[in-house]
XYZ file of C-alpha atoms in Angstrom:
656
model
C -29.222 -10.238 29.971
C -30.204 -12.417 27.028
C -33.412 -14.770 27.861
C -32.292 -18.175 26.144
C -35.702 -18.940 24.804
C -37.127 -15.471 23.700
C -35.003 -12.583 23.041
C -36.227 -9.119 22.384
C -33.803 -7.013 21.122
C -32.637 -3.761 19.081
C -28.972 -4.072 20.037
C -26.159 -4.685 17.593
C -24.270 -6.325 20.437
C -26.802 -8.567 21.229
C -27.297 -9.776 17.807
C -23.773 -9.714 17.370
C -23.549 -12.019 20.617
C -26.195 -14.544 19.244
C -24.342 -14.765 15.941
C -20.910 -15.733 17.471
C -22.545 -18.515 19.816
C -25.448 -20.015 17.497
C -25.643 -23.220 19.292
C -27.246 -21.699 22.075
C -29.835 -20.048 19.900
C -30.849 -22.040 16.920
C -34.334 -22.957 18.479
C -35.246 -19.438 19.905
C -37.741 -17.228 18.995
C -35.690 -13.804 18.345
C -37.572 -10.357 18.002
C -36.371 -7.397 16.983
C -37.721 -4.162 18.590
C -35.867 -1.863 16.268
C -33.627 -1.335 13.573
C -29.959 -2.776 14.121
C -27.030 -1.358 11.841
C -24.085 -3.871 12.567
C -21.641 -1.525 10.673
C -18.905 -0.201 13.023
C -17.560 2.981 11.830
C -17.205 2.574 8.111
C -16.424 -1.361 8.308
C -19.537 -3.815 8.047
C -19.760 -6.824 10.369
C -18.693 -10.039 9.128
C -21.838 -11.863 9.646
C -21.903 -15.920 9.893
C -25.076 -17.273 8.481
C -27.453 -18.154 11.466
C -27.918 -21.630 10.917
C -25.074 -23.040 8.709
C -25.895 -26.328 7.706
C -28.484 -28.963 7.976
C -26.776 -30.119 11.089
C -26.846 -26.940 12.550
C -30.037 -25.462 11.127
C -32.205 -22.604 12.814
C -35.230 -24.214 13.529
C -36.859 -21.291 15.834
C -38.723 -18.026 14.779
C -37.416 -14.636 13.747
C -39.371 -11.869 13.816
C -38.237 -8.740 12.156
C -41.523 -6.819 13.493
C -41.103 -4.637 10.566
C -37.524 -3.658 11.486
C -34.135 -4.020 9.177
C -30.666 -5.530 9.728
C -28.200 -3.927 8.073
C -24.384 -3.224 7.939
C -23.032 -6.619 7.585
C -21.653 -8.677 4.615
C -21.231 -12.565 4.199
C -17.575 -13.048 2.440
C -16.187 -10.152 0.978
C -15.166 -8.719 -2.703
C -11.556 -10.233 -2.297
C -12.539 -13.272 -0.515
C -15.570 -15.343 -0.941
C -17.524 -17.016 1.710
C -15.832 -20.140 2.467
C -18.642 -22.652 3.166
C -19.815 -24.558 -0.277
C -23.672 -23.702 0.901
C -26.340 -22.403 2.861
C -25.324 -18.691 2.647
C -27.952 -15.974 3.758
C -28.774 -13.883 6.983
C -30.446 -17.168 7.798
C -28.345 -19.929 6.228
C -30.408 -23.035 6.604
C -34.190 -22.751 7.880
C -35.433 -26.130 8.784
C -38.949 -27.378 8.415
C -40.986 -25.393 11.406
C -38.634 -22.781 11.130
C -40.160 -19.336 10.294
C -38.691 -15.878 9.016
C -41.321 -13.356 9.122
C -41.523 -9.304 9.150
C -37.694 -8.663 8.541
C -35.933 -6.700 6.043
C -31.856 -7.569 5.347
C -29.779 -5.047 3.808
C -26.144 -6.396 3.793
C -23.831 -8.033 0.753
C -23.178 -11.534 -0.021
C -20.071 -12.472 -1.514
C -20.811 -16.266 -2.040
C -19.433 -17.248 -5.483
C -18.482 -20.837 -4.826
C -21.460 -21.540 -2.669
C -24.339 -23.384 -3.304
C -28.074 -22.214 -1.944
C -27.631 -18.571 -1.473
C -30.380 -16.279 -0.507
C -30.501 -12.617 0.671
C -32.900 -13.416 3.410
C -32.467 -17.271 3.694
C -29.886 -19.534 1.922
C -31.897 -23.033 2.146
C -35.258 -22.766 2.968
C -37.426 -25.793 4.233
C -40.153 -23.877 6.437
C -41.501 -20.606 6.137
C -40.560 -17.161 4.798
C -43.128 -14.441 4.892
C -43.712 -10.309 4.798
C -39.815 -9.948 4.109
C -37.565 -8.440 1.690
C -33.811 -8.287 0.723
C -32.016 -4.962 -0.632
C -28.512 -5.749 -0.566
C -26.700 -7.586 -3.402
C -26.717 -11.295 -3.386
C -23.881 -13.340 -5.503
C -23.564 -17.051 -5.234
C -22.560 -20.059 -7.894
C -25.892 -22.068 -7.534
C -29.416 -21.754 -6.427
C -29.060 -18.055 -5.874
C -32.261 -15.988 -5.364
C -33.032 -12.408 -4.015
C -34.796 -13.624 -1.026
C -34.249 -17.690 -0.809
C -31.786 -19.640 -2.713
C -33.306 -23.111 -2.339
C -36.651 -23.547 -1.424
C -36.860 -27.241 -1.069
C -40.278 -29.231 -0.016
C -44.096 -29.437 0.159
C -43.974 -27.127 3.586
C -41.372 -24.667 2.025
C -43.340 -21.461 1.552
C -41.934 -18.116 0.436
C -45.208 -15.582 0.752
C -45.453 -11.663 0.586
C -41.889 -11.156 -0.100
C -39.554 -9.189 -2.357
C -36.029 -8.247 -3.566
C -34.807 -5.159 -5.033
C -31.203 -5.853 -4.743
C -29.076 -7.144 -7.677
C -28.942 -10.874 -7.771
C -26.076 -12.958 -9.820
C -24.958 -16.595 -10.176
C -23.930 -19.173 -12.522
C -27.120 -21.220 -12.517
C -30.854 -21.549 -11.123
C -30.706 -17.860 -10.482
C -33.939 -16.102 -9.597
C -35.117 -12.651 -8.227
C -36.986 -14.270 -5.289
C -36.171 -17.871 -5.148
C -33.001 -19.416 -7.360
C -34.753 -23.189 -6.960
C -37.756 -23.935 -5.838
C -38.396 -27.668 -5.266
C -42.076 -28.514 -4.712
C -42.540 -25.506 -2.549
C -44.477 -22.197 -3.112
C -43.726 -18.806 -3.830
C -46.661 -16.459 -3.869
C -47.452 -12.684 -3.539
C -43.828 -11.888 -4.107
C -41.689 -9.830 -6.296
C -38.454 -8.645 -7.913
C -37.376 -5.148 -8.998
C -33.695 -6.020 -8.883
C -31.627 -7.118 -11.841
C -31.070 -10.837 -12.315
C -28.062 -12.049 -14.082
C -26.874 -15.594 -14.905
C -23.128 -15.833 -15.791
C -23.241 -19.579 -17.129
C -21.949 -20.552 -20.544
C -24.950 -22.686 -21.414
C -27.966 -23.458 -19.693
C -28.194 -21.264 -16.307
C -32.022 -21.222 -15.840
C -32.580 -17.741 -14.873
C -35.971 -16.322 -13.701
C -37.427 -13.038 -12.763
C -39.221 -14.526 -9.670
C -37.921 -18.062 -9.676
C -34.949 -19.507 -11.487
C -35.994 -23.256 -11.785
C -39.581 -24.214 -10.709
C -39.321 -28.180 -10.023
C -42.010 -30.801 -9.195
C -45.875 -30.912 -9.395
C -46.196 -29.211 -6.184
C -43.993 -26.263 -7.021
C -46.334 -23.086 -7.583
C -45.596 -19.889 -8.637
C -48.380 -17.320 -8.314
C -49.775 -13.806 -7.887
C -46.466 -12.686 -8.419
C -44.565 -10.741 -10.572
C -41.025 -9.345 -11.877
C -39.963 -5.672 -13.086
C -36.160 -5.929 -13.202
C -34.156 -6.817 -16.105
C -33.615 -10.500 -16.313
C -30.625 -11.814 -18.631
C -28.538 -15.363 -18.847
C -27.659 -17.763 -21.958
C -30.185 -20.311 -22.167
C -33.446 -21.033 -20.502
C -34.248 -17.537 -19.271
C -37.783 -16.297 -18.287
C -39.349 -13.271 -17.196
C -40.871 -15.007 -14.281
C -39.404 -18.695 -14.480
C -36.311 -19.995 -16.318
C -37.455 -23.538 -16.502
C -40.881 -24.698 -15.366
C -40.613 -28.622 -14.677
C -43.813 -29.978 -13.873
C -44.821 -27.004 -11.808
C -47.693 -24.274 -12.147
C -47.082 -20.766 -13.006
C -50.217 -18.848 -12.848
C -51.876 -15.363 -12.021
C -48.335 -13.484 -12.634
C -46.937 -11.191 -14.841
C -43.687 -9.603 -16.202
C -42.857 -6.018 -17.220
C -38.975 -6.410 -17.306
C -36.684 -7.061 -20.152
C -35.677 -10.424 -20.928
C -32.566 -11.515 -22.836
C -30.847 -14.708 -23.260
C -28.061 -15.826 -25.544
C -29.069 -19.399 -26.173
C -32.090 -21.637 -26.253
C -35.690 -21.110 -24.790
C -36.182 -17.242 -23.974
C -39.470 -16.293 -22.962
C -41.488 -13.190 -21.622
C -43.020 -15.366 -18.868
C -41.087 -18.857 -18.743
C -38.122 -19.848 -20.759
C -38.841 -23.585 -21.165
C -42.277 -25.120 -19.693
C -43.033 -28.819 -19.244
C -45.796 -27.942 -16.710
C -48.619 -25.455 -16.517
C -48.543 -21.601 -17.291
C -51.991 -19.928 -16.988
C -53.857 -16.371 -16.873
C -50.540 -14.726 -16.885
C -48.956 -12.077 -19.068
C -45.742 -10.154 -20.443
C -45.267 -6.652 -21.282
C -41.325 -6.835 -21.379
C -39.102 -6.914 -24.491
C -37.743 -10.366 -25.263
C -34.658 -10.887 -27.130
C -33.222 -14.284 -27.715
C -31.729 -16.768 -30.561
C -33.547 -19.659 -30.943
C -37.070 -20.702 -29.393
C -37.830 -17.423 -28.385
C -41.490 -16.269 -27.182
C -43.381 -13.473 -25.986
C -45.104 -15.752 -23.303
C -42.937 -18.964 -23.497
C -39.786 -20.010 -25.259
C -39.999 -23.838 -25.716
C -43.454 -25.440 -24.886
C -43.479 -29.101 -23.714
C -46.863 -29.137 -21.908
C -49.649 -26.382 -21.074
C -50.019 -22.859 -22.204
C -53.342 -21.103 -21.636
C -55.375 -17.773 -21.071
C -52.334 -15.655 -21.392
C -50.879 -13.148 -23.363
C -47.749 -10.699 -24.531
C -47.831 -7.382 -25.930
C -43.999 -6.726 -25.492
C -41.472 -6.553 -28.657
C -39.833 -9.873 -29.508
C -36.417 -10.583 -31.351
C -35.103 -13.952 -32.474
C -33.302 -15.909 -34.682
C -35.100 -19.468 -34.755
C -38.454 -20.587 -33.895
C -39.909 -16.857 -32.701
C -43.421 -16.416 -31.691
C -45.969 -14.143 -30.765
C -46.921 -16.373 -27.702
C -45.121 -19.583 -27.893
C -41.274 -19.884 -29.771
C -41.661 -23.643 -30.237
C -44.778 -25.672 -29.313
C -43.070 -29.007 -29.330
C -44.570 -32.478 -29.145
C -47.892 -34.097 -28.877
C -48.464 -33.490 -25.313
C -47.840 -29.496 -25.782
C -50.856 -27.508 -26.163
C -51.393 -23.811 -26.465
C -54.999 -22.387 -26.124
C -57.144 -19.069 -25.788
C -54.041 -16.767 -25.950
C -53.370 -13.308 -27.886
C -50.133 -11.165 -28.968
C -49.501 -8.260 -30.199
C -48.961 -8.530 -34.216
C -47.370 -5.057 -34.634
C -44.202 -6.078 -32.270
C -44.102 -9.815 -32.765
C -41.514 -11.280 -34.953
C -41.751 -14.897 -36.538
C -44.748 -17.082 -37.801
C -47.647 -15.599 -35.741
C -48.614 -16.817 -32.174
C -46.521 -19.669 -32.166
C -43.278 -19.894 -33.939
C -42.819 -23.480 -34.671
C -45.874 -26.009 -33.794
C -45.882 -29.885 -33.946
C -48.499 -29.895 -30.790
C -51.939 -28.548 -30.352
C -53.200 -24.836 -30.763
C -56.428 -23.628 -30.303
C -57.745 -19.925 -30.412
C -54.556 -18.196 -30.446
C -54.984 -14.855 -31.834
C -52.758 -12.027 -33.275
C -54.351 -8.568 -32.415
C -53.073 -5.398 -34.357
C -54.168 -1.935 -34.561
C -57.954 -0.483 -33.643
C -60.820 -1.131 -35.737
C -62.855 2.135 -36.075
C -62.038 2.543 -32.004
C -63.778 -0.590 -31.132
C -62.496 -4.215 -30.862
C -64.543 -6.348 -33.174
C -67.199 -8.684 -31.442
C -66.589 -12.471 -32.180
C -68.598 -14.018 -29.333
C -69.263 -17.331 -30.882
C -65.316 -17.816 -31.280
C -64.812 -16.094 -27.804
C -61.578 -14.306 -29.311
C -61.131 -11.001 -30.924
C -58.925 -10.472 -33.925
C -58.464 -6.424 -33.417
C -57.868 -4.373 -30.602
C -58.899 -1.027 -29.542
C -55.655 0.789 -28.364
C -57.091 4.300 -28.074
C -59.719 3.546 -25.390
C -58.499 0.001 -23.984
C -62.055 -1.739 -23.945
C -63.181 -4.583 -25.994
C -66.804 -4.400 -27.560
C -67.857 -7.878 -25.947
C -71.221 -9.374 -26.030
C -71.271 -10.982 -23.526
C -68.140 -10.485 -21.737
C -67.982 -14.074 -20.559
C -67.761 -15.651 -23.635
C -64.308 -14.394 -24.439
C -60.996 -15.349 -22.927
C -60.273 -11.721 -21.826
C -61.564 -8.093 -21.138
C -59.715 -4.848 -20.803
C -59.526 -3.033 -17.962
C -57.510 -1.504 -14.727
C -56.566 -3.894 -11.963
C -53.980 -3.970 -9.253
C -52.226 -6.928 -8.423
C -48.787 -7.432 -6.646
C -48.927 -3.928 -5.620
C -48.261 -2.430 -8.907
C -51.493 -0.830 -10.981
C -51.933 -1.892 -14.254
C -53.895 -0.778 -17.202
C -54.015 -4.013 -19.635
C -56.192 -6.922 -20.721
C -57.409 -9.073 -17.860
C -58.476 -12.748 -18.448
C -61.885 -13.499 -17.906
C -60.752 -16.834 -16.562
C -58.333 -15.259 -14.349
C -61.235 -13.278 -12.340
C -63.120 -16.295 -11.309
C -66.115 -15.078 -8.969
C -65.529 -12.812 -5.700
C -68.147 -13.175 -3.160
C -68.512 -9.785 -1.073
C -70.119 -10.231 2.328
C -71.472 -7.253 4.227
C -71.062 -8.297 8.208
C -74.098 -7.373 10.225
C -73.640 -4.673 12.575
C -74.893 -3.349 15.779
C -74.265 0.072 16.644
C -75.642 2.997 19.053
C -77.037 6.150 17.709
C -74.103 8.280 16.973
C -75.784 11.145 14.546
C -73.472 10.009 12.014
C -74.240 8.131 8.548
C -73.037 4.337 8.731
C -69.971 3.320 6.445
C -69.277 -0.140 5.744
C -65.434 0.517 6.340
C -63.710 -2.697 6.911
C -66.813 -4.726 8.025
C -66.837 -7.102 5.027
C -64.915 -10.219 3.882
C -64.366 -11.818 0.396
C -64.141 -15.164 -0.588
C -63.531 -17.029 -3.920
C -60.799 -14.349 -5.312
C -58.682 -11.962 -4.100
C -60.231 -8.459 -4.470
C -58.376 -5.589 -4.978
C -60.639 -2.375 -5.000
C -62.720 -0.363 -2.599
C -66.057 -1.920 -1.131
C -68.526 0.765 -0.176
C -72.056 0.290 0.660
C -75.751 1.714 -0.508
C -76.770 2.364 3.370
C -76.506 5.863 4.332
C -78.739 5.461 7.446
C -78.433 7.932 10.605
C -81.542 7.274 12.530
C -82.207 4.118 14.783
C -83.721 1.308 13.315
C -83.008 -1.931 11.444
C -81.596 -1.411 7.791
C -80.386 -3.578 4.883
C -76.344 -3.100 4.011
C -75.780 -3.725 0.391
C -71.767 -3.943 -0.543
C -70.832 -2.472 -3.777
C -67.344 -2.596 -5.285
C -66.225 0.832 -6.339
C -63.099 1.051 -7.283
C -62.275 -1.460 -9.881
C -62.854 -0.269 -13.571
C -63.843 -3.567 -15.489
C -66.612 -2.886 -17.994
C -69.216 -4.960 -16.298
C -67.509 -5.328 -12.718
C -71.225 -5.983 -11.209
C -72.508 -8.577 -13.339
C -72.964 -11.965 -12.060
C -70.211 -14.292 -12.654
C -67.992 -11.587 -11.237
C -68.919 -10.380 -8.231
C -71.591 -11.732 -6.050
C -73.019 -9.832 -2.798
C -74.445 -10.978 0.316
C -76.255 -8.313 1.992
C -75.943 -7.813 5.933
C -78.140 -6.068 8.235
C -77.574 -2.899 10.179
C -79.408 -2.138 13.741
C -78.787 1.171 15.242
C -80.048 1.663 18.876
C -80.706 4.597 20.628
C -78.409 6.510 22.632
C -78.957 7.338 26.459
C -79.556 10.654 27.744
C -79.002 11.288 31.482
C -81.511 13.462 33.318
C -79.619 14.874 36.420
C -81.501 17.482 38.744
C -79.496 20.156 40.800
C -79.729 19.609 44.487
C -82.555 21.860 46.341
C -83.462 22.321 49.817
C -86.519 23.655 51.736
C -87.846 24.247 55.329
C -90.737 22.495 56.695
C -93.655 24.160 56.213
C -92.285 26.529 53.712
C -92.911 26.822 49.652
C -91.143 24.201 47.228
C -88.380 25.995 45.753
C -87.683 26.498 41.788
C -86.386 23.488 40.723
C -83.666 23.006 37.925
C -81.243 20.598 36.279
C -79.587 19.382 33.278
C -79.876 16.910 30.449
C -76.371 15.166 29.173
C -75.222 12.612 26.423
C -76.577 14.261 23.061
C -74.211 13.234 20.434
C -72.596 14.854 17.066
C -73.195 18.391 18.153
C -76.911 17.657 19.079
C -78.762 20.119 21.831
C -82.092 19.792 23.750
C -82.652 23.489 22.242
C -81.395 22.728 18.860
C -83.916 19.432 18.774
C -86.925 21.828 19.625
C -86.911 19.843 22.941
C -87.971 20.917 26.423
C -87.235 19.885 29.888
C -89.340 20.489 32.684
C -88.594 19.255 36.974
C -91.199 18.328 39.449
C -91.251 16.760 42.625
C -94.202 15.131 45.162
C -92.840 17.214 48.105
C -95.212 19.847 49.537
C -94.813 22.392 52.526
C -96.452 19.787 54.881
C -93.812 17.112 54.081
C -91.838 15.640 56.976
C -88.325 16.841 57.001
C -85.975 14.393 55.299
C -84.740 13.634 51.426
C -87.154 13.390 48.421
C -87.164 13.071 44.715
C -86.969 15.514 41.974
C -87.885 14.158 38.569
C -86.886 15.609 35.252
C -89.354 15.656 32.296
C -87.709 15.572 28.697
C -89.565 16.034 25.610
C -87.640 15.628 22.450
C -88.585 17.093 19.008
C -88.226 15.898 15.558
C -86.192 14.420 14.110
C -84.419 12.772 16.833
C -87.616 11.813 19.403
C -86.768 8.056 18.713
C -83.090 8.105 18.718
C -82.829 8.513 22.396
C -83.620 6.891 25.676
C -84.374 8.655 28.900
C -82.849 7.787 32.075
C -83.010 9.449 35.530
C -79.441 10.039 37.395
C -79.542 7.979 40.497
C -78.986 11.188 42.532
C -82.369 12.572 41.709
C -84.170 10.165 44.013
C -82.539 12.417 47.089
C -82.088 15.734 45.510
C -84.621 17.722 47.428
C -84.001 18.248 51.230
C -86.573 19.263 53.770
C -85.229 20.654 56.917
C -87.024 21.736 60.301
C -89.360 19.771 63.037
C -89.212 19.084 66.718
C -85.958 19.538 68.604
C -85.640 17.220 71.466
C -85.221 18.913 74.853
C -83.839 16.768 77.695
C -84.993 16.928 81.437
C -83.886 15.648 84.696
C -85.285 12.067 85.650
C -87.021 13.564 88.808
C -90.541 15.365 88.699
C -90.491 18.484 86.764
C -92.227 21.273 87.554
C -90.872 23.998 85.621
C -91.958 24.746 82.154
C -90.223 22.772 79.112
C -90.194 25.007 75.988
C -89.647 22.864 72.932
C -88.702 24.392 69.315
C -90.116 23.620 66.479
C -93.414 23.956 64.142
C -96.751 22.674 65.490
C -99.663 23.710 66.762
C -100.421 21.171 69.907
C -98.688 18.795 72.149
C -99.711 15.883 73.445
C -97.797 14.016 76.074
C -97.894 10.886 78.636
C -95.670 8.736 80.409
C -95.331 5.338 82.253
C -96.048 6.619 85.473
C -97.358 10.216 85.296
C -98.264 12.517 82.693
C -97.882 16.012 81.833
C -100.234 18.700 80.518
C -99.181 21.299 77.703
C -100.782 24.082 76.125
C -99.955 25.311 72.500
C -98.118 28.812 72.045
C -97.332 29.244 68.513
C -96.200 27.345 65.131
C -92.604 27.745 66.390
C -92.444 26.600 69.961
C -94.267 24.465 72.119
C -94.391 24.781 75.959
C -94.851 22.035 78.495
C -96.190 23.640 81.419
C -95.784 20.786 84.167
C -94.687 17.285 84.246
C -93.421 14.303 86.719
C -92.579 11.482 84.674
C -89.251 10.429 83.273
C -90.042 10.343 79.447
C -92.886 12.007 77.419
C -93.803 11.475 73.928
C -94.486 14.222 71.951
C -96.418 14.276 68.574
C -97.058 17.326 66.252
C -99.497 17.010 63.844
C -100.981 19.642 61.194
C -104.287 19.966 62.995
C -103.631 19.409 66.840
C -105.147 15.791 66.429
C -102.751 13.181 67.481
C -104.794 10.661 65.271
C -104.661 12.965 62.495
C -102.256 13.472 59.120
C -99.400 12.753 61.014
C -97.291 14.705 59.020
C -94.544 15.034 61.627
C -93.927 12.003 63.285
C -93.703 11.491 67.104
C -90.499 12.260 68.610
C -89.415 11.210 72.505
C -88.184 13.812 75.099
C -86.286 11.782 77.547
C -83.177 12.359 79.995
């Protein structure tokens, strides 16, 4: 039975039922509980995009929970998908809708359709932690994850594509067309191909990034990117948008105008990004940006460049009074053309060509804040101070990939690492910071350890230290700020449990024993040079009943302060004393015969309400009542024969 509001399934039949009756499920929450293969035999299922248009959009939540849907096609190789738009596993995702933690592996043939994506065709909502491995073919606005990411609330985050992506125009490895939306922490490793005859806007991450709110950040491409014009390793055309903290290592080629290792054409902001892939084009070809009309800064290129006109190590053509290129560098040994900028009619500041090692150490130009040589053998600059230069060398991890390449100081920012204060019970093991820390101000990729190795109880300071990053001055103020925490280790508890014991009234107190439990990390009482003794206040004269046994524990060094001692609740009644006078009943008439009361004692004294009796002492083990005529007799036994004496054994009434 399918719950019409929340559906949990790992069934192909259930998913096919949803697909065939979409109008009933477009606002639901769908949770996958396992991988689903829709293929029947060798025939893939003909999937209808869930939410086929804006008028029948998917507004619910599709949570894959880390599972994959496979074995389906949208259209076929001989018959393309019939609708002219919104082709994807989810066709149209409305604002407020969400796709998360989902993997898809189908094939999409939508050669005549707009807004074609492996996961979502048209996205106005949220796509996160999702990926596509199948091939995606469309007409325009074609992406490996999302075809059209539209609106300020449209977000693609932590998502990736490894499948082949192709289309006529506006083609991207992750998103085809990003209009005022955000693409972050996402990647592409599949090939991306634009088949248009002129300007096809092809990018390794985004084909066309349009609008002041359009952002591509912390993302990368490693796949091959090819097209005609407006082709970039990250973005084909960046129109008023922002591209930052991202990189490309894949080859980039275009047959026409505006081809760049990062961005084909830029009319927005490109910052703190780099390219190491080869770049091939015809006109306006740049290692970073093909043609720039706005701002390119704090970025670099070390990939090879091939072109015919307006070819530059960083920018092919820097065109117009608003065009600015600053604080960039390129490798002159692989660059072709006229230096950092092939053709410049804008502003150029601190853009440097670097070639060959200089005696194994980079030159120090701290006043200029740039370098004119680099050290290819060790990958480290001689910087004084490092923060005065626009980049340093080192090893970082970003977007899931390890990079051994220059890092821009402006890209690093300041990360504040705060050790969380922790209170823990003594365990006998050294404290480890683990995940008990937070970072703010920058994304930290690496390992955080601590200088605290405290074991014993007390209060200590936790000092976090970044250990995995390989920056030349990774602990300098300005890169990392550390906030210390407090570690409080409180004593563990030892429980002292007495073994049960029994003694007879008037007899000898037995040898007492017990056990001590609660030691940690293999520690023992003997191994700690400690000891335990057992005592009681009970004596041979104590009345029958239950008495306490106390365990006395002494701990040796070095753990004497690491434990607290507690007595088990059963210790208070662990010792039982038995014996005493046993009641003897007699008839409610004059008693002339002798009565013998068993039990210890030395003498007996009796009286009743109407007559008394006399008694005589015989032994400690029995008392004989020689005569009596009352209906009750109060018998008191004492240690010394005096009814007003010690009262060790309480009075006991003898009655019918």
